């Protein structure tokens, strides 16, 4: 089901989005050599709950943490724990918060100290994929056009676009219709309408698009063993464009 939100509902999503963005920026500020992923998760939980929200991810389908922290070849859904971050790692942080029944969801990939040129370029291009997709959002645009733009940009650099996991609608539930793939064909897919709210989230691998899930049932890694980057924002479709709801 696709919800078309009213102005008052979108305002509630702005509140959730600001909290979600604050949690993401907090996590990013803590990323450094010697820090454990569990320490970041604890800080995010405290930030969200102390500011009037609840972590969207905690307990979702049994997920055991408040934030997904995916390191290097981990694409998404990395579970925080005792892992110590090291110089040269890259860390994809995905965090969601719910306030008054409405959700925000965002992600970004951060360097741990100085990273390789190829890892930095992957992060830069993945962020560019997200920005390009958002720039296309307006009523009447098809989701295939957005997916095609992401795929074309990523593949022009030789990168792989993850197929098995995609963006999604968001609102009174964290995941709802429509599906928002990061690949596609122009002129295909549903047309965007004013009042739709979607999470656009390119997941781009340095080499190859194939992924697999580890034995913990959550952590998704690249089959090639190469690094992966992930960026995401929650977007509202407006009269003539897009509003990023996950911003301060």
PDB file of C-alpha atoms in Angstrom:
ATOM      1  CA  UNK A   1       0.000   0.000   0.000  1.00  0.00           C
ATOM      2  CA  UNK A   2       1.206   3.497  -0.879  1.00  0.00           C
ATOM      3  CA  UNK A   3       0.300   6.253   1.570  1.00  0.00           C
ATOM      4  CA  UNK A   4      -0.146   9.799   0.331  1.00  0.00           C
ATOM      5  CA  UNK A   5       0.660  11.978   3.324  1.00  0.00           C
ATOM      6  CA  UNK A   6      -1.130  15.134   4.328  1.00  0.00           C
ATOM      7  CA  UNK A   7       0.752  18.324   5.181  1.00  0.00           C
ATOM      8  CA  UNK A   8       0.361  17.636   8.901  1.00  0.00           C
ATOM      9  CA  UNK A   9       1.665  14.090   8.520  1.00  0.00           C
ATOM     10  CA  UNK A  10       4.688  15.294   6.581  1.00  0.00           C
ATOM     11  CA  UNK A  11       5.397  17.782   9.354  1.00  0.00           C
ATOM     12  CA  UNK A  12       5.486  14.869  11.798  1.00  0.00           C
ATOM     13  CA  UNK A  13       7.878  13.099   9.471  1.00  0.00           C
ATOM     14  CA  UNK A  14      10.087  16.197   9.479  1.00  0.00           C
ATOM     15  CA  UNK A  15      10.322  15.884  13.259  1.00  0.00           C
ATOM     16  CA  UNK A  16      11.300  12.216  12.993  1.00  0.00           C
ATOM     17  CA  UNK A  17      13.652  13.035  10.135  1.00  0.00           C
ATOM     18  CA  UNK A  18      15.524  15.702  12.080  1.00  0.00           C
ATOM     19  CA  UNK A  19      16.010  13.304  14.981  1.00  0.00           C
ATOM     20  CA  UNK A  20      17.173  10.582  12.612  1.00  0.00           C
ATOM     21  CA  UNK A  21      19.663  12.922  10.957  1.00  0.00           C
ATOM     22  CA  UNK A  22      20.960  14.025  14.342  1.00  0.00           C
ATOM     23  CA  UNK A  23      21.517  10.392  15.306  1.00  0.00           C
ATOM     24  CA  UNK A  24      23.376   9.739  12.044  1.00  0.00           C
ATOM     25  CA  UNK A  25      25.622  12.739  12.511  1.00  0.00           C
ATOM     26  CA  UNK A  26      26.323  11.726  16.099  1.00  0.00           C
ATOM     27  CA  UNK A  27      27.349   8.260  14.946  1.00  0.00           C
ATOM     28  CA  UNK A  28      29.574   9.757  12.269  1.00  0.00           C
ATOM     29  CA  UNK A  29      31.293  12.008  14.800  1.00  0.00           C
ATOM     30  CA  UNK A  30      32.191   8.988  16.936  1.00  0.00           C
ATOM     31  CA  UNK A  31      33.792   6.977  14.157  1.00  0.00           C
ATOM     32  CA  UNK A  32      37.539   6.790  14.777  1.00  0.00           C
ATOM     33  CA  UNK A  33      40.291   4.196  15.149  1.00  0.00           C
ATOM     34  CA  UNK A  34      39.927   2.276  18.415  1.00  0.00           C
ATOM     35  CA  UNK A  35      36.170   2.799  18.821  1.00  0.00           C
ATOM     36  CA  UNK A  36      33.944  -0.280  18.975  1.00  0.00           C
ATOM     37  CA  UNK A  37      30.742  -0.523  16.990  1.00  0.00           C
ATOM     38  CA  UNK A  38      28.870  -1.302  20.235  1.00  0.00           C
ATOM     39  CA  UNK A  39      29.942   2.048  21.673  1.00  0.00           C
ATOM     40  CA  UNK A  40      28.424   3.853  18.691  1.00  0.00           C
ATOM     41  CA  UNK A  41      25.197   1.853  18.965  1.00  0.00           C
ATOM     42  CA  UNK A  42      24.857   2.729  22.659  1.00  0.00           C
ATOM     43  CA  UNK A  43      25.333   6.430  21.965  1.00  0.00           C
ATOM     44  CA  UNK A  44      22.739   6.396  19.189  1.00  0.00           C
ATOM     45  CA  UNK A  45      20.195   4.649  21.394  1.00  0.00           C
ATOM     46  CA  UNK A  46      20.685   7.202  24.154  1.00  0.00           C
ATOM     47  CA  UNK A  47      20.451  10.132  21.736  1.00  0.00           C
ATOM     48  CA  UNK A  48      17.221   8.961  20.149  1.00  0.00           C
ATOM     49  CA  UNK A  49      15.450   8.018  23.375  1.00  0.00           C
ATOM     50  CA  UNK A  50      16.570  11.135  25.232  1.00  0.00           C
ATOM     51  CA  UNK A  51      15.157  13.288  22.438  1.00  0.00           C
ATOM     52  CA  UNK A  52      11.650  11.876  22.390  1.00  0.00           C
ATOM     53  CA  UNK A  53      11.940   9.035  19.905  1.00  0.00           C
ATOM     54  CA  UNK A  54      12.516   5.330  19.666  1.00  0.00           C
ATOM     55  CA  UNK A  55      15.000   3.541  17.394  1.00  0.00           C
ATOM     56  CA  UNK A  56      13.078   2.123  14.441  1.00  0.00           C
ATOM     57  CA  UNK A  57      15.489  -0.775  14.012  1.00  0.00           C
ATOM     58  CA  UNK A  58      15.680  -2.097  17.577  1.00  0.00           C
ATOM     59  CA  UNK A  59      13.621  -5.294  17.703  1.00  0.00           C
ATOM     60  CA  UNK A  60      12.482  -4.937  14.072  1.00  0.00           C
ATOM     61  CA  UNK A  61      12.057  -8.535  12.853  1.00  0.00           C
ATOM     62  CA  UNK A  62      14.345  -9.438  15.761  1.00  0.00           C
ATOM     63  CA  UNK A  63      17.188  -7.049  14.901  1.00  0.00           C
ATOM     64  CA  UNK A  64      19.173  -6.624  18.150  1.00  0.00           C
ATOM     65  CA  UNK A  65      20.509  -3.055  17.893  1.00  0.00           C
ATOM     66  CA  UNK A  66      19.527   0.576  17.324  1.00  0.00           C
ATOM     67  CA  UNK A  67      21.809   1.175  14.336  1.00  0.00           C
ATOM     68  CA  UNK A  68      23.261  -0.880  11.502  1.00  0.00           C
ATOM     69  CA  UNK A  69      27.052  -0.518  11.302  1.00  0.00           C
ATOM     70  CA  UNK A  70      28.531  -2.180   8.231  1.00  0.00           C
ATOM     71  CA  UNK A  71      32.316  -2.174   7.849  1.00  0.00           C
ATOM     72  CA  UNK A  72      34.271  -2.494   4.585  1.00  0.00           C
ATOM     73  CA  UNK A  73      32.795  -5.435   2.614  1.00  0.00           C
ATOM     74  CA  UNK A  74      29.637  -5.378   4.740  1.00  0.00           C
ATOM     75  CA  UNK A  75      26.926  -3.747   2.646  1.00  0.00           C
ATOM     76  CA  UNK A  76      24.072  -3.320   5.151  1.00  0.00           C
ATOM     77  CA  UNK A  77      22.643  -4.718   8.394  1.00  0.00           C
ATOM     78  CA  UNK A  78      25.966  -5.112  10.185  1.00  0.00           C
ATOM     79  CA  UNK A  79      25.281  -5.807  13.869  1.00  0.00           C
ATOM     80  CA  UNK A  80      27.206  -3.648  16.378  1.00  0.00           C
ATOM     81  CA  UNK A  81      29.419  -5.515  18.815  1.00  0.00           C
ATOM     82  CA  UNK A  82      33.019  -5.845  19.953  1.00  0.00           C
ATOM     83  CA  UNK A  83      34.544  -5.018  16.587  1.00  0.00           C
ATOM     84  CA  UNK A  84      37.173  -2.284  16.893  1.00  0.00           C
ATOM     85  CA  UNK A  85      37.366   0.196  14.024  1.00  0.00           C
ATOM     86  CA  UNK A  86      40.758   0.552  12.371  1.00  0.00           C
ATOM     87  CA  UNK A  87      42.475   3.249  10.324  1.00  0.00           C
ATOM     88  CA  UNK A  88      41.493   2.834   6.700  1.00  0.00           C
ATOM     89  CA  UNK A  89      38.122   1.149   7.346  1.00  0.00           C
ATOM     90  CA  UNK A  90      34.935   2.594   5.886  1.00  0.00           C
ATOM     91  CA  UNK A  91      31.734   2.310   7.911  1.00  0.00           C
ATOM     92  CA  UNK A  92      28.188   2.489   6.568  1.00  0.00           C
ATOM     93  CA  UNK A  93      25.845   3.782   9.257  1.00  0.00           C
ATOM     94  CA  UNK A  94      22.099   3.241   8.808  1.00  0.00           C
ATOM     95  CA  UNK A  95      19.744   4.584  11.459  1.00  0.00           C
ATOM     96  CA  UNK A  96      16.012   5.140  11.804  1.00  0.00           C
ATOM     97  CA  UNK A  97      13.856   6.791  14.446  1.00  0.00           C
ATOM     98  CA  UNK A  98      10.130   6.900  15.083  1.00  0.00           C
ATOM     99  CA  UNK A  99       8.439   9.869  16.751  1.00  0.00           C
ATOM    100  CA  UNK A 100       4.699  10.010  17.416  1.00  0.00           C
ATOM    101  CA  UNK A 101       4.159   7.059  15.099  1.00  0.00           C
ATOM    102  CA  UNK A 102       6.099   8.432  12.104  1.00  0.00           C
ATOM    103  CA  UNK A 103       9.470   7.250  10.838  1.00  0.00           C
ATOM    104  CA  UNK A 104      12.663   8.702   9.455  1.00  0.00           C
ATOM    105  CA  UNK A 105      15.450   6.636   7.871  1.00  0.00           C
ATOM    106  CA  UNK A 106      18.890   7.691   6.640  1.00  0.00           C
ATOM    107  CA  UNK A 107      22.381   6.366   6.057  1.00  0.00           C
ATOM    108  CA  UNK A 108      25.883   7.462   5.144  1.00  0.00           C
ATOM    109  CA  UNK A 109      29.312   5.890   4.775  1.00  0.00           C
ATOM    110  CA  UNK A 110      32.161   7.379   6.808  1.00  0.00           C
ATOM    111  CA  UNK A 111      35.938   6.956   6.596  1.00  0.00           C
ATOM    112  CA  UNK A 112      37.918   5.822   9.618  1.00  0.00           C
ATOM    113  CA  UNK A 113      40.895   8.139   9.503  1.00  0.00           C
ATOM    114  CA  UNK A 114      42.642   8.158   6.130  1.00  0.00           C
ATOM    115  CA  UNK A 115      41.237   5.688   3.604  1.00  0.00           C
ATOM    116  CA  UNK A 116      42.410   4.502   0.200  1.00  0.00           C
ATOM    117  CA  UNK A 117      41.730   6.605  -2.876  1.00  0.00           C
ATOM    118  CA  UNK A 118      39.505   3.877  -4.324  1.00  0.00           C
ATOM    119  CA  UNK A 119      37.414   3.702  -1.136  1.00  0.00           C
ATOM    120  CA  UNK A 120      37.062   7.493  -1.053  1.00  0.00           C
ATOM    121  CA  UNK A 121      36.003   7.588  -4.696  1.00  0.00           C
ATOM    122  CA  UNK A 122      33.408   4.853  -4.076  1.00  0.00           C
ATOM    123  CA  UNK A 123      31.928   6.869  -1.199  1.00  0.00           C
ATOM    124  CA  UNK A 124      31.911  10.051  -3.277  1.00  0.00           C
ATOM    125  CA  UNK A 125      30.210   8.407  -6.253  1.00  0.00           C
ATOM    126  CA  UNK A 126      27.613   6.654  -4.081  1.00  0.00           C
ATOM    127  CA  UNK A 127      26.719   9.997  -2.461  1.00  0.00           C
ATOM    128  CA  UNK A 128      26.513  11.488  -5.951  1.00  0.00           C
ATOM    129  CA  UNK A 129      24.134   8.682  -6.939  1.00  0.00           C
ATOM    130  CA  UNK A 130      21.832   9.650  -4.076  1.00  0.00           C
ATOM    131  CA  UNK A 131      22.001  13.364  -4.886  1.00  0.00           C
ATOM    132  CA  UNK A 132      21.303  12.699  -8.559  1.00  0.00           C
ATOM    133  CA  UNK A 133      18.301  10.548  -7.709  1.00  0.00           C
ATOM    134  CA  UNK A 134      16.851  13.185  -5.382  1.00  0.00           C
ATOM    135  CA  UNK A 135      17.288  15.867  -8.052  1.00  0.00           C
ATOM    136  CA  UNK A 136      14.970  13.888 -10.359  1.00  0.00           C
ATOM    137  CA  UNK A 137      12.122  13.512  -7.866  1.00  0.00           C
ATOM    138  CA  UNK A 138       8.910  15.307  -8.779  1.00  0.00           C
ATOM    139  CA  UNK A 139       5.321  14.337  -9.575  1.00  0.00           C
ATOM    140  CA  UNK A 140       5.034  12.267 -12.748  1.00  0.00           C
ATOM    141  CA  UNK A 141       8.574  10.879 -12.701  1.00  0.00           C
ATOM    142  CA  UNK A 142       8.698   7.106 -12.808  1.00  0.00           C
ATOM    143  CA  UNK A 143      10.696   5.059 -10.337  1.00  0.00           C
ATOM    144  CA  UNK A 144      12.439   3.367 -13.253  1.00  0.00           C
ATOM    145  CA  UNK A 145      13.879   6.743 -14.252  1.00  0.00           C
ATOM    146  CA  UNK A 146      15.367   7.179 -10.773  1.00  0.00           C
ATOM    147  CA  UNK A 147      16.777   3.658 -10.649  1.00  0.00           C
ATOM    148  CA  UNK A 148      18.240   4.037 -14.135  1.00  0.00           C
ATOM    149  CA  UNK A 149      20.019   7.258 -13.141  1.00  0.00           C
ATOM    150  CA  UNK A 150      21.610   5.599 -10.105  1.00  0.00           C
ATOM    151  CA  UNK A 151      22.602   2.496 -12.044  1.00  0.00           C
ATOM    152  CA  UNK A 152      24.017   4.441 -14.986  1.00  0.00           C
ATOM    153  CA  UNK A 153      26.184   6.669 -12.812  1.00  0.00           C
ATOM    154  CA  UNK A 154      27.501   3.823 -10.661  1.00  0.00           C
ATOM    155  CA  UNK A 155      28.217   1.511 -13.579  1.00  0.00           C
ATOM    156  CA  UNK A 156      29.961   4.294 -15.518  1.00  0.00           C
ATOM    157  CA  UNK A 157      32.656   4.044 -12.835  1.00  0.00           C
ATOM    158  CA  UNK A 158      32.772   0.246 -13.039  1.00  0.00           C
ATOM    159  CA  UNK A 159      30.891  -0.287  -9.769  1.00  0.00           C
ATOM    160  CA  UNK A 160      28.222  -2.872  -8.977  1.00  0.00           C
ATOM    161  CA  UNK A 161      24.683  -1.906  -7.943  1.00  0.00           C
ATOM    162  CA  UNK A 162      23.160  -4.201  -5.314  1.00  0.00           C
ATOM    163  CA  UNK A 163      19.936  -5.781  -6.588  1.00  0.00           C
ATOM    164  CA  UNK A 164      18.680  -7.831  -3.654  1.00  0.00           C
ATOM    165  CA  UNK A 165      18.135  -4.831  -1.345  1.00  0.00           C
ATOM    166  CA  UNK A 166      16.454  -1.587  -2.364  1.00  0.00           C
ATOM    167  CA  UNK A 167      14.849   1.599  -1.126  1.00  0.00           C
ATOM    168  CA  UNK A 168      11.251   1.780   0.022  1.00  0.00           C
ATOM    169  CA  UNK A 169       8.252   3.835   0.950  1.00  0.00           C
ATOM    170  CA  UNK A 170       8.169   5.089   4.521  1.00  0.00           C
ATOM    171  CA  UNK A 171       5.723   6.803   6.832  1.00  0.00           C
ATOM    172  CA  UNK A 172       3.555   5.294   9.547  1.00  0.00           C
ATOM    173  CA  UNK A 173       5.597   2.136   8.960  1.00  0.00           C
ATOM    174  CA  UNK A 174       9.336   1.988   8.408  1.00  0.00           C
ATOM    175  CA  UNK A 175       8.938  -0.108   5.261  1.00  0.00           C
ATOM    176  CA  UNK A 176       5.916   0.234   2.991  1.00  0.00           C
ATOM    177  CA  UNK A 177       5.143   0.670  -0.688  1.00  0.00           C
ATOM    178  CA  UNK A 178       6.473   1.529  -3.155  1.00  0.00           C
ATOM    179  CA  UNK A 179       9.688  -0.391  -3.720  1.00  0.00           C
ATOM    180  CA  UNK A 180      12.463   1.976  -4.833  1.00  0.00           C
ATOM    181  CA  UNK A 181      15.141  -0.001  -6.745  1.00  0.00           C
ATOM    182  CA  UNK A 182      18.584   1.425  -7.431  1.00  0.00           C
ATOM    183  CA  UNK A 183      18.431   0.092 -10.991  1.00  0.00           C
ATOM    184  CA  UNK A 184      15.812   0.184 -13.702  1.00  0.00           C
ATOM    185  CA  UNK A 185      14.713   1.240 -17.146  1.00  0.00           C
ATOM    186  CA  UNK A 186      13.500   4.704 -18.135  1.00  0.00           C
ATOM    187  CA  UNK A 187       9.746   5.033 -18.424  1.00  0.00           C
ATOM    188  CA  UNK A 188       9.052   1.999 -16.238  1.00  0.00           C
ATOM    189  CA  UNK A 189       7.592   1.737 -12.751  1.00  0.00           C
ATOM    190  CA  UNK A 190       4.971   3.735 -10.917  1.00  0.00           C
ATOM    191  CA  UNK A 191       4.736   7.502 -11.247  1.00  0.00           C
ATOM    192  CA  UNK A 192       5.540   9.617  -8.224  1.00  0.00           C
ATOM    193  CA  UNK A 193       2.746  11.729  -6.742  1.00  0.00           C
ATOM    194  CA  UNK A 194       2.678  14.656  -4.365  1.00  0.00           C
ATOM    195  CA  UNK A 195       2.481  13.356  -0.802  1.00  0.00           C
ATOM    196  CA  UNK A 196       4.506  10.197  -1.398  1.00  0.00           C
ATOM    197  CA  UNK A 197       7.397   9.708   1.004  1.00  0.00           C
ATOM    198  CA  UNK A 198      10.222   7.389   0.023  1.00  0.00           C
ATOM    199  CA  UNK A 199      13.654   6.350   1.234  1.00  0.00           C
ATOM    200  CA  UNK A 200      16.165   6.405  -1.604  1.00  0.00           C
ATOM    201  CA  UNK A 201      19.291   4.435  -0.696  1.00  0.00           C
ATOM    202  CA  UNK A 202      21.962   3.485  -3.225  1.00  0.00           C
ATOM    203  CA  UNK A 203      24.087   0.516  -2.125  1.00  0.00           C
ATOM    204  CA  UNK A 204      27.111   0.375  -4.390  1.00  0.00           C
ATOM    205  CA  UNK A 205      29.939  -2.193  -4.422  1.00  0.00           C
ATOM    206  CA  UNK A 206      33.457  -1.535  -5.646  1.00  0.00           C
ATOM    207  CA  UNK A 207      33.422  -4.823  -7.575  1.00  0.00           C
ATOM    208  CA  UNK A 208      30.373  -6.750  -8.714  1.00  0.00           C
ATOM    209  CA  UNK A 209      26.768  -6.480  -7.570  1.00  0.00           C
ATOM    210  CA  UNK A 210      26.441  -9.905  -5.940  1.00  0.00           C
ATOM    211  CA  UNK A 211      25.962 -10.188  -2.167  1.00  0.00           C
ATOM    212  CA  UNK A 212      25.395 -12.878   0.443  1.00  0.00           C
ATOM    213  CA  UNK A 213      24.061 -12.979   4.007  1.00  0.00           C
ATOM    214  CA  UNK A 214      26.291 -14.173   6.836  1.00  0.00           C
ATOM    215  CA  UNK A 215      25.331 -16.869   9.342  1.00  0.00           C
ATOM    216  CA  UNK A 216      24.010 -14.269  11.814  1.00  0.00           C
ATOM    217  CA  UNK A 217      21.030 -13.919   9.467  1.00  0.00           C
ATOM    218  CA  UNK A 218      21.496 -10.166   9.081  1.00  0.00           C
ATOM    219  CA  UNK A 219      24.879  -8.992   7.845  1.00  0.00           C
ATOM    220  CA  UNK A 220      24.972  -8.606   4.056  1.00  0.00           C
ATOM    221  CA  UNK A 221      28.457  -8.721   2.472  1.00  0.00           C
ATOM    222  CA  UNK A 222      29.809  -8.434  -1.059  1.00  0.00           C
ATOM    223  CA  UNK A 223      30.559 -11.762  -2.716  1.00  0.00           C
ATOM    224  CA  UNK A 224      33.688 -10.245  -4.239  1.00  0.00           C
ATOM    225  CA  UNK A 225      35.056  -9.226  -0.842  1.00  0.00           C
ATOM    226  CA  UNK A 226      35.335  -5.648  -2.079  1.00  0.00           C
ATOM    227  CA  UNK A 227      34.194  -2.647  -0.061  1.00  0.00           C
ATOM    228  CA  UNK A 228      30.688  -1.225  -0.340  1.00  0.00           C
ATOM    229  CA  UNK A 229      29.116   2.186   0.322  1.00  0.00           C
ATOM    230  CA  UNK A 230      25.572   3.182   1.291  1.00  0.00           C
ATOM    231  CA  UNK A 231      23.836   6.572   1.420  1.00  0.00           C
ATOM    232  CA  UNK A 232      20.147   7.257   2.143  1.00  0.00           C
ATOM    233  CA  UNK A 233      17.655  10.034   2.782  1.00  0.00           C
ATOM    234  CA  UNK A 234      13.920  10.123   3.425  1.00  0.00           C
ATOM    235  CA  UNK A 235      12.226  12.241   0.741  1.00  0.00           C
ATOM    236  CA  UNK A 236       8.776  13.801   0.361  1.00  0.00           C
ATOM    237  CA  UNK A 237       7.419  14.427  -3.125  1.00  0.00           C
ATOM    238  CA  UNK A 238       6.235  18.059  -3.302  1.00  0.00           C
ATOM    239  CA  UNK A 239       4.286  20.049  -5.910  1.00  0.00           C
ATOM    240  CA  UNK A 240       7.327  20.509  -8.103  1.00  0.00           C
ATOM    241  CA  UNK A 241      10.210  18.524  -6.650  1.00  0.00           C
ATOM    242  CA  UNK A 242      11.512  16.867  -3.503  1.00  0.00           C
ATOM    243  CA  UNK A 243      12.002  17.786   0.135  1.00  0.00           C
ATOM    244  CA  UNK A 244      14.644  15.967   2.142  1.00  0.00           C
ATOM    245  CA  UNK A 245      12.975  15.140   5.444  1.00  0.00           C
ATOM    246  CA  UNK A 246      16.121  13.709   7.063  1.00  0.00           C
ATOM    247  CA  UNK A 247      17.973  16.957   7.540  1.00  0.00           C
ATOM    248  CA  UNK A 248      18.642  19.254  10.493  1.00  0.00           C
TER     249      UNK A 248
END
